[in-house]
mmCIF file of C-alpha atoms and ligand atoms in Angstrom:
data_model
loop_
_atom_site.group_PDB
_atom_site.id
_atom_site.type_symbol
_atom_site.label_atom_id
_atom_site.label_comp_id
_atom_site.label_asym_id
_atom_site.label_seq_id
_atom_site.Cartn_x
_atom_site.Cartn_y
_atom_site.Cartn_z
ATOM 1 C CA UNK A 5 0.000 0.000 0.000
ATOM 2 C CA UNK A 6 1.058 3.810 -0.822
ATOM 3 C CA UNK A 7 1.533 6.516 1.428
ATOM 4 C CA UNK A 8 0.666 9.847 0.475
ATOM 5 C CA UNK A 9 4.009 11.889 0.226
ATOM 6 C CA UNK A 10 4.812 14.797 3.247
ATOM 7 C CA UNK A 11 7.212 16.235 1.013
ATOM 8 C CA UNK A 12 6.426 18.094 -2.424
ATOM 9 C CA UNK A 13 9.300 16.654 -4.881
ATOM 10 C CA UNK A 14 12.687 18.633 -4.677
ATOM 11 C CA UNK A 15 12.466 21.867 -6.252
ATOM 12 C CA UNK A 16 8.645 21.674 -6.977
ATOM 13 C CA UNK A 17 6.182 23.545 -4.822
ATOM 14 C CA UNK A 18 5.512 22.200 -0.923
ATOM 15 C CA UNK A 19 3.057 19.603 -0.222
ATOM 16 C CA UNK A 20 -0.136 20.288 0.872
ATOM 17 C CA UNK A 21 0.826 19.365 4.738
ATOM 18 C CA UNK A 22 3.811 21.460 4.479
ATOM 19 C CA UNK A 23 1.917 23.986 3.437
ATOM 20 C CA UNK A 24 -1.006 23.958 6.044
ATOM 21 C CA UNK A 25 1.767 23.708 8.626
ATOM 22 C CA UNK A 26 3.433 27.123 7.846
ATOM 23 C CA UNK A 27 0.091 29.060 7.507
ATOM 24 C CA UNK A 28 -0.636 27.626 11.033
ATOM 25 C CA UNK A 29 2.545 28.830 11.975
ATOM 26 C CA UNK A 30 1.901 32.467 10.481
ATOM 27 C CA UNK A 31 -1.185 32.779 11.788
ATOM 28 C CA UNK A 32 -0.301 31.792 15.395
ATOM 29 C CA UNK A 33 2.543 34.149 15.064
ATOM 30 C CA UNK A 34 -0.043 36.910 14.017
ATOM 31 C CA UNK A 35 -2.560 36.285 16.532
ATOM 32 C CA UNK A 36 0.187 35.854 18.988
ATOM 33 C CA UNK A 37 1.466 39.502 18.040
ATOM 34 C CA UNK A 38 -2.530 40.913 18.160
ATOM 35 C CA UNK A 39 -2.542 39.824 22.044
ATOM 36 C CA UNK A 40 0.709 40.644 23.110
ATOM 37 C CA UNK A 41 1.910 43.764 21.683
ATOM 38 C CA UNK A 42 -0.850 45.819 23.099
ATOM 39 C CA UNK A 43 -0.169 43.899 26.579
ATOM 40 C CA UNK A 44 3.338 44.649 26.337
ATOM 41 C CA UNK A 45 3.017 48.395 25.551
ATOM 42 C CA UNK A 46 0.752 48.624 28.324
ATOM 43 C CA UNK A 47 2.926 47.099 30.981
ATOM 44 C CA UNK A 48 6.212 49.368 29.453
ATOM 45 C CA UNK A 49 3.573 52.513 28.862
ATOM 46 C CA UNK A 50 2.768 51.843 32.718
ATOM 47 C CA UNK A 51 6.071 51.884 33.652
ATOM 48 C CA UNK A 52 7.529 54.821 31.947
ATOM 49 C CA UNK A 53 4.514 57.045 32.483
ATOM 50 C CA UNK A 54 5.534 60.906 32.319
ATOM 51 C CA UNK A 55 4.665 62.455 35.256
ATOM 52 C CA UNK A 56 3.452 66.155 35.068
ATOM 53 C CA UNK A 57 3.480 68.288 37.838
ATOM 54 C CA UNK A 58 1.515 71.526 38.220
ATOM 55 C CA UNK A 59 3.463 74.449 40.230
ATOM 56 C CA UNK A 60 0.264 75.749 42.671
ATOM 57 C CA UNK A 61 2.678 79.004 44.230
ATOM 58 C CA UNK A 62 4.858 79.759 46.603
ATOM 59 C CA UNK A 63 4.172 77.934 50.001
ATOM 60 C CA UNK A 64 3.700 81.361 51.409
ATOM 61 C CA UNK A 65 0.390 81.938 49.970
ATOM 62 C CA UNK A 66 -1.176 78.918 52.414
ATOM 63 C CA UNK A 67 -2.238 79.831 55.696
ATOM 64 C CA UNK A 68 -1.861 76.882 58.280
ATOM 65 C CA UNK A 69 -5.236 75.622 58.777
ATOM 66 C CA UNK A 70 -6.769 77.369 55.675
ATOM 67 C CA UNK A 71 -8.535 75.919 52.528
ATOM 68 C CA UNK A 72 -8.214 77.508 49.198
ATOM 69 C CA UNK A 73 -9.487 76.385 45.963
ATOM 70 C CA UNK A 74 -6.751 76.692 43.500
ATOM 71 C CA UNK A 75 -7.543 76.582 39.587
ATOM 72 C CA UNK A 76 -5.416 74.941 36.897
ATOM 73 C CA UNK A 77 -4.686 73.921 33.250
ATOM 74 C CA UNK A 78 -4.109 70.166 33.886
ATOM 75 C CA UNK A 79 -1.149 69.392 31.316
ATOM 76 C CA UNK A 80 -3.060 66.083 30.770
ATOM 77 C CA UNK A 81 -5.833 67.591 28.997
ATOM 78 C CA UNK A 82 -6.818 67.012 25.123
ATOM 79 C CA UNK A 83 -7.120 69.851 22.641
ATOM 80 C CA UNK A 84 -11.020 68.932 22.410
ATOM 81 C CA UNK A 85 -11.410 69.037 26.677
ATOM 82 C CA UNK A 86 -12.448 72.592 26.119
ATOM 83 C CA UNK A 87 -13.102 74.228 29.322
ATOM 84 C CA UNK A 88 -12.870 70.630 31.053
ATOM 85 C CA UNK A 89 -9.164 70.886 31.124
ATOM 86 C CA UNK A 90 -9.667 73.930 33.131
ATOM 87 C CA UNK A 91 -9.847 72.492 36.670
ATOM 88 C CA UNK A 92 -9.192 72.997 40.545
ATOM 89 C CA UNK A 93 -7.553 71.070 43.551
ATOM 90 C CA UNK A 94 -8.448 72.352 47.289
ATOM 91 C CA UNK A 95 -5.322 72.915 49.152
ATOM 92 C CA UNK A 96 -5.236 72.733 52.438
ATOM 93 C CA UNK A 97 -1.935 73.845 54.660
ATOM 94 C CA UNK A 98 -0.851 71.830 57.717
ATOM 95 C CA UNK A 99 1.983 73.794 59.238
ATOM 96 C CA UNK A 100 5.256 71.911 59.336
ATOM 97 C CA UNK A 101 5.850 68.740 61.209
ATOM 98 C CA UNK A 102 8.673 67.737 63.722
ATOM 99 C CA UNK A 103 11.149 67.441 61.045
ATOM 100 C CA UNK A 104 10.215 70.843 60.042
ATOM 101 C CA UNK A 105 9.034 69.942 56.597
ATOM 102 C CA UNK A 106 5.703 71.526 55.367
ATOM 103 C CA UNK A 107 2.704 69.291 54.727
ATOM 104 C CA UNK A 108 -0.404 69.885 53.252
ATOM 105 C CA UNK A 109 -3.805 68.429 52.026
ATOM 106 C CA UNK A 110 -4.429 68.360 48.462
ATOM 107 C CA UNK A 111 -7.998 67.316 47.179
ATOM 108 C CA UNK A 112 -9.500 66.581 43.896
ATOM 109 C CA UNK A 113 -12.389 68.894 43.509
ATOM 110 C CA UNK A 114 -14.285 65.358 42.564
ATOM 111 C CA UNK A 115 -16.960 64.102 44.558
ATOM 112 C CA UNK A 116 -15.801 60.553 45.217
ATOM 113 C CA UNK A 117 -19.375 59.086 44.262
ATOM 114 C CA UNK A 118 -20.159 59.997 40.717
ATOM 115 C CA UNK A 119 -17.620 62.670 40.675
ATOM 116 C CA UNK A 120 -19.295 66.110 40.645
ATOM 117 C CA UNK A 121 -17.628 69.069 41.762
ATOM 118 C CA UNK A 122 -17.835 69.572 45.375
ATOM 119 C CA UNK A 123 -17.866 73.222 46.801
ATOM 120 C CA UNK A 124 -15.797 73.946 50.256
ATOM 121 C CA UNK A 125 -17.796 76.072 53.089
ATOM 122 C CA UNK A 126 -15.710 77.875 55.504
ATOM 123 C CA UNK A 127 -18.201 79.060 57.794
ATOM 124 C CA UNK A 128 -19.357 75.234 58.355
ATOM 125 C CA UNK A 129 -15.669 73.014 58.083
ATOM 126 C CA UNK A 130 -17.577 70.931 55.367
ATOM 127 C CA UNK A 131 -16.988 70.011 51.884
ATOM 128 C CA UNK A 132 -20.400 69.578 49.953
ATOM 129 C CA UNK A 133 -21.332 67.993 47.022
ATOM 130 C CA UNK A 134 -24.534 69.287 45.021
ATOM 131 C CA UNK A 135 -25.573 66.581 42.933
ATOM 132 C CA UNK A 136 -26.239 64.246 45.730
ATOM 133 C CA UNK A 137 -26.002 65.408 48.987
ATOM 134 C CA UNK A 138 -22.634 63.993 49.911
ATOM 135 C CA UNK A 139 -20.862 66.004 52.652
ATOM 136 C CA UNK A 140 -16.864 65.780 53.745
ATOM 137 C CA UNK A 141 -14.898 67.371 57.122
ATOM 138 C CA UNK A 142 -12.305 69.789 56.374
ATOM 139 C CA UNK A 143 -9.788 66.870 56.375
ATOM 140 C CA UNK A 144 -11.553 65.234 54.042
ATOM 141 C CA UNK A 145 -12.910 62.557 55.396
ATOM 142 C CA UNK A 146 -16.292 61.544 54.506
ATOM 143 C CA UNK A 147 -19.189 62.665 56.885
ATOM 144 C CA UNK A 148 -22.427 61.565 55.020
ATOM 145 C CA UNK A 149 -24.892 61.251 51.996
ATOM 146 C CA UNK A 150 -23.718 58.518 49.127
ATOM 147 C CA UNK A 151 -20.030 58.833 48.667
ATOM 148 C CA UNK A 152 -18.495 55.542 50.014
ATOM 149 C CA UNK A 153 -14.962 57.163 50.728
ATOM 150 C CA UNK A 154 -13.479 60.682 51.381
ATOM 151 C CA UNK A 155 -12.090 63.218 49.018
ATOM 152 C CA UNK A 156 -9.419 61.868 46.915
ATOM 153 C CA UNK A 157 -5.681 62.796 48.077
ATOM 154 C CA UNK A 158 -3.697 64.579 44.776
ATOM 155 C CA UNK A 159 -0.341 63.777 45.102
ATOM 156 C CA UNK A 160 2.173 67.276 46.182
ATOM 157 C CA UNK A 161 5.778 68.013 47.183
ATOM 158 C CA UNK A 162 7.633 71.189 48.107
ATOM 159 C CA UNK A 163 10.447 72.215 46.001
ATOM 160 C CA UNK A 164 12.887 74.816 46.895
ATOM 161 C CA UNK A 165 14.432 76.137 49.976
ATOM 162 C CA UNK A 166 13.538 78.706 52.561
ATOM 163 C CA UNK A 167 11.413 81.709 51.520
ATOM 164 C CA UNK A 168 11.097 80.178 47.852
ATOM 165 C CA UNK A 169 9.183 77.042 48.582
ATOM 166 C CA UNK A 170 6.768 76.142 46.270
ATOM 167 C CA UNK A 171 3.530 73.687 46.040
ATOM 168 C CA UNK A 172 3.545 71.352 43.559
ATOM 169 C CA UNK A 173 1.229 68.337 42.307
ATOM 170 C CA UNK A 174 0.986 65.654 39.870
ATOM 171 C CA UNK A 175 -1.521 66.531 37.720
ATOM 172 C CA UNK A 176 -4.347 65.088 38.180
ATOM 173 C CA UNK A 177 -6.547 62.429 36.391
ATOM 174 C CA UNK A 178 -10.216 61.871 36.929
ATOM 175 C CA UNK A 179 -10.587 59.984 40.039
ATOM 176 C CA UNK A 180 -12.718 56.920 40.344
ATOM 177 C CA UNK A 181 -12.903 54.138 42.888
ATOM 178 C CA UNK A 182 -10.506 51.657 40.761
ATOM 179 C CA UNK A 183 -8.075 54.691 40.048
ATOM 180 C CA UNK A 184 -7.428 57.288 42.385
ATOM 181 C CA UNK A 185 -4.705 59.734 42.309
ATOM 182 C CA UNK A 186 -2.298 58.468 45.198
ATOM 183 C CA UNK A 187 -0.950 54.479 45.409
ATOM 184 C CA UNK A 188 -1.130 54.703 49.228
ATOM 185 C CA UNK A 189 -4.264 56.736 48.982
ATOM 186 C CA UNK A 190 -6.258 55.914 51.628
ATOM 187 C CA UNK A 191 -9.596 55.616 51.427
ATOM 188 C CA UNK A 192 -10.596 58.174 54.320
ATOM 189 C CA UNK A 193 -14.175 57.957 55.864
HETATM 190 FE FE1 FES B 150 -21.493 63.724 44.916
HETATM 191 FE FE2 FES B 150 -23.279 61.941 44.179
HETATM 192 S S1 FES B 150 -21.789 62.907 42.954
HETATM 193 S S2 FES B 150 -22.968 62.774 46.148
#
């Protein structure tokens, strides 16, 4: 009894098994490249992130114990963000601890539940949100309505010495749950 050949005769064109078997080949190799390229830029795009940060003034212009809405132009904003890109942190100054290094508070303006602006009143300590009712302490810390954590923490550092220290932040992202704008952010409240 005959076999059927494996091999197409020497010099002639590839059998038909050869043939299957390199276009399995090629297309594992492309559907291998589909899944893992985009993984792979995503773990070195991760990685090498460029971090912006967004000077907020001179650490003089914070009285201890004061909030202050400060407005910005976050750097991470699309041409098409329009007046979205135009944005605001709350910054609130600690004084200096025992090391003598300055420390602050620096809040997304989000509303940690579905992420509406919240507005800061002085006269009662609170932050409050308008779209639902949620309500934060000075510290941030959540004090009631829907919100299931405080006010997001922005990331900050001082740079400079003496009289010119200046605030500075990363700039900041939209905040959600899943993503928030500090790795050891707490979730306060
Ligand atoms: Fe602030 Fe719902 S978005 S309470």
């Amino acid at each position: 009894m005959q076999h059927e050949s494996t091999q197409g005769p020497p010099g002639g064109p590839p059998s038909r098994r050869t043939f299957f078997w390199w276009m399995t080949a090629g297309m594992s190799a492309v559907a291998a490249a589909v899944v893992g390229v985009p993984f792979i830029g995503y773990l070195v795009g991760t990685r090498k992130r460029k971090i912006d940060w967004v000077k907020l003034g001179p650490v003089s212009e914070y009285p201890t114990g004061v909030t202050r809405l400060k407005t910005l132009d976050n750097p991470l904003g699309q041409p098409w963000d329009g007046m979205a890109a135009h944005t605001g942190v709350y910054v609130r100054y600690l004084g200096k601890d025992e090391k003598e290094k300055d420390q602050f508070q620096v809040f997304a303006v989000n509303c940690a539940h579905l992420g509406c602006p919240v507005s800061w009143f002085p006269q009662s300590g609170l932050f409050m949100c308008p779209c639902h009712g949620g309500v934060y302490y000075a510290n941030g810390e959540h004090a009631s309505g829907p919100p299931p954590r405080g006010l997001f923490n922005c990331v900050w550092r001082v740079v400079g010495k003496g009289e010119k220290r200046r605030l500075e932040i990363q700039a900041p992202h939209f905040p959600t749950l899943q993503d928030t704008l500090s790795e050891d952010d707490e979730a306060t409240g």
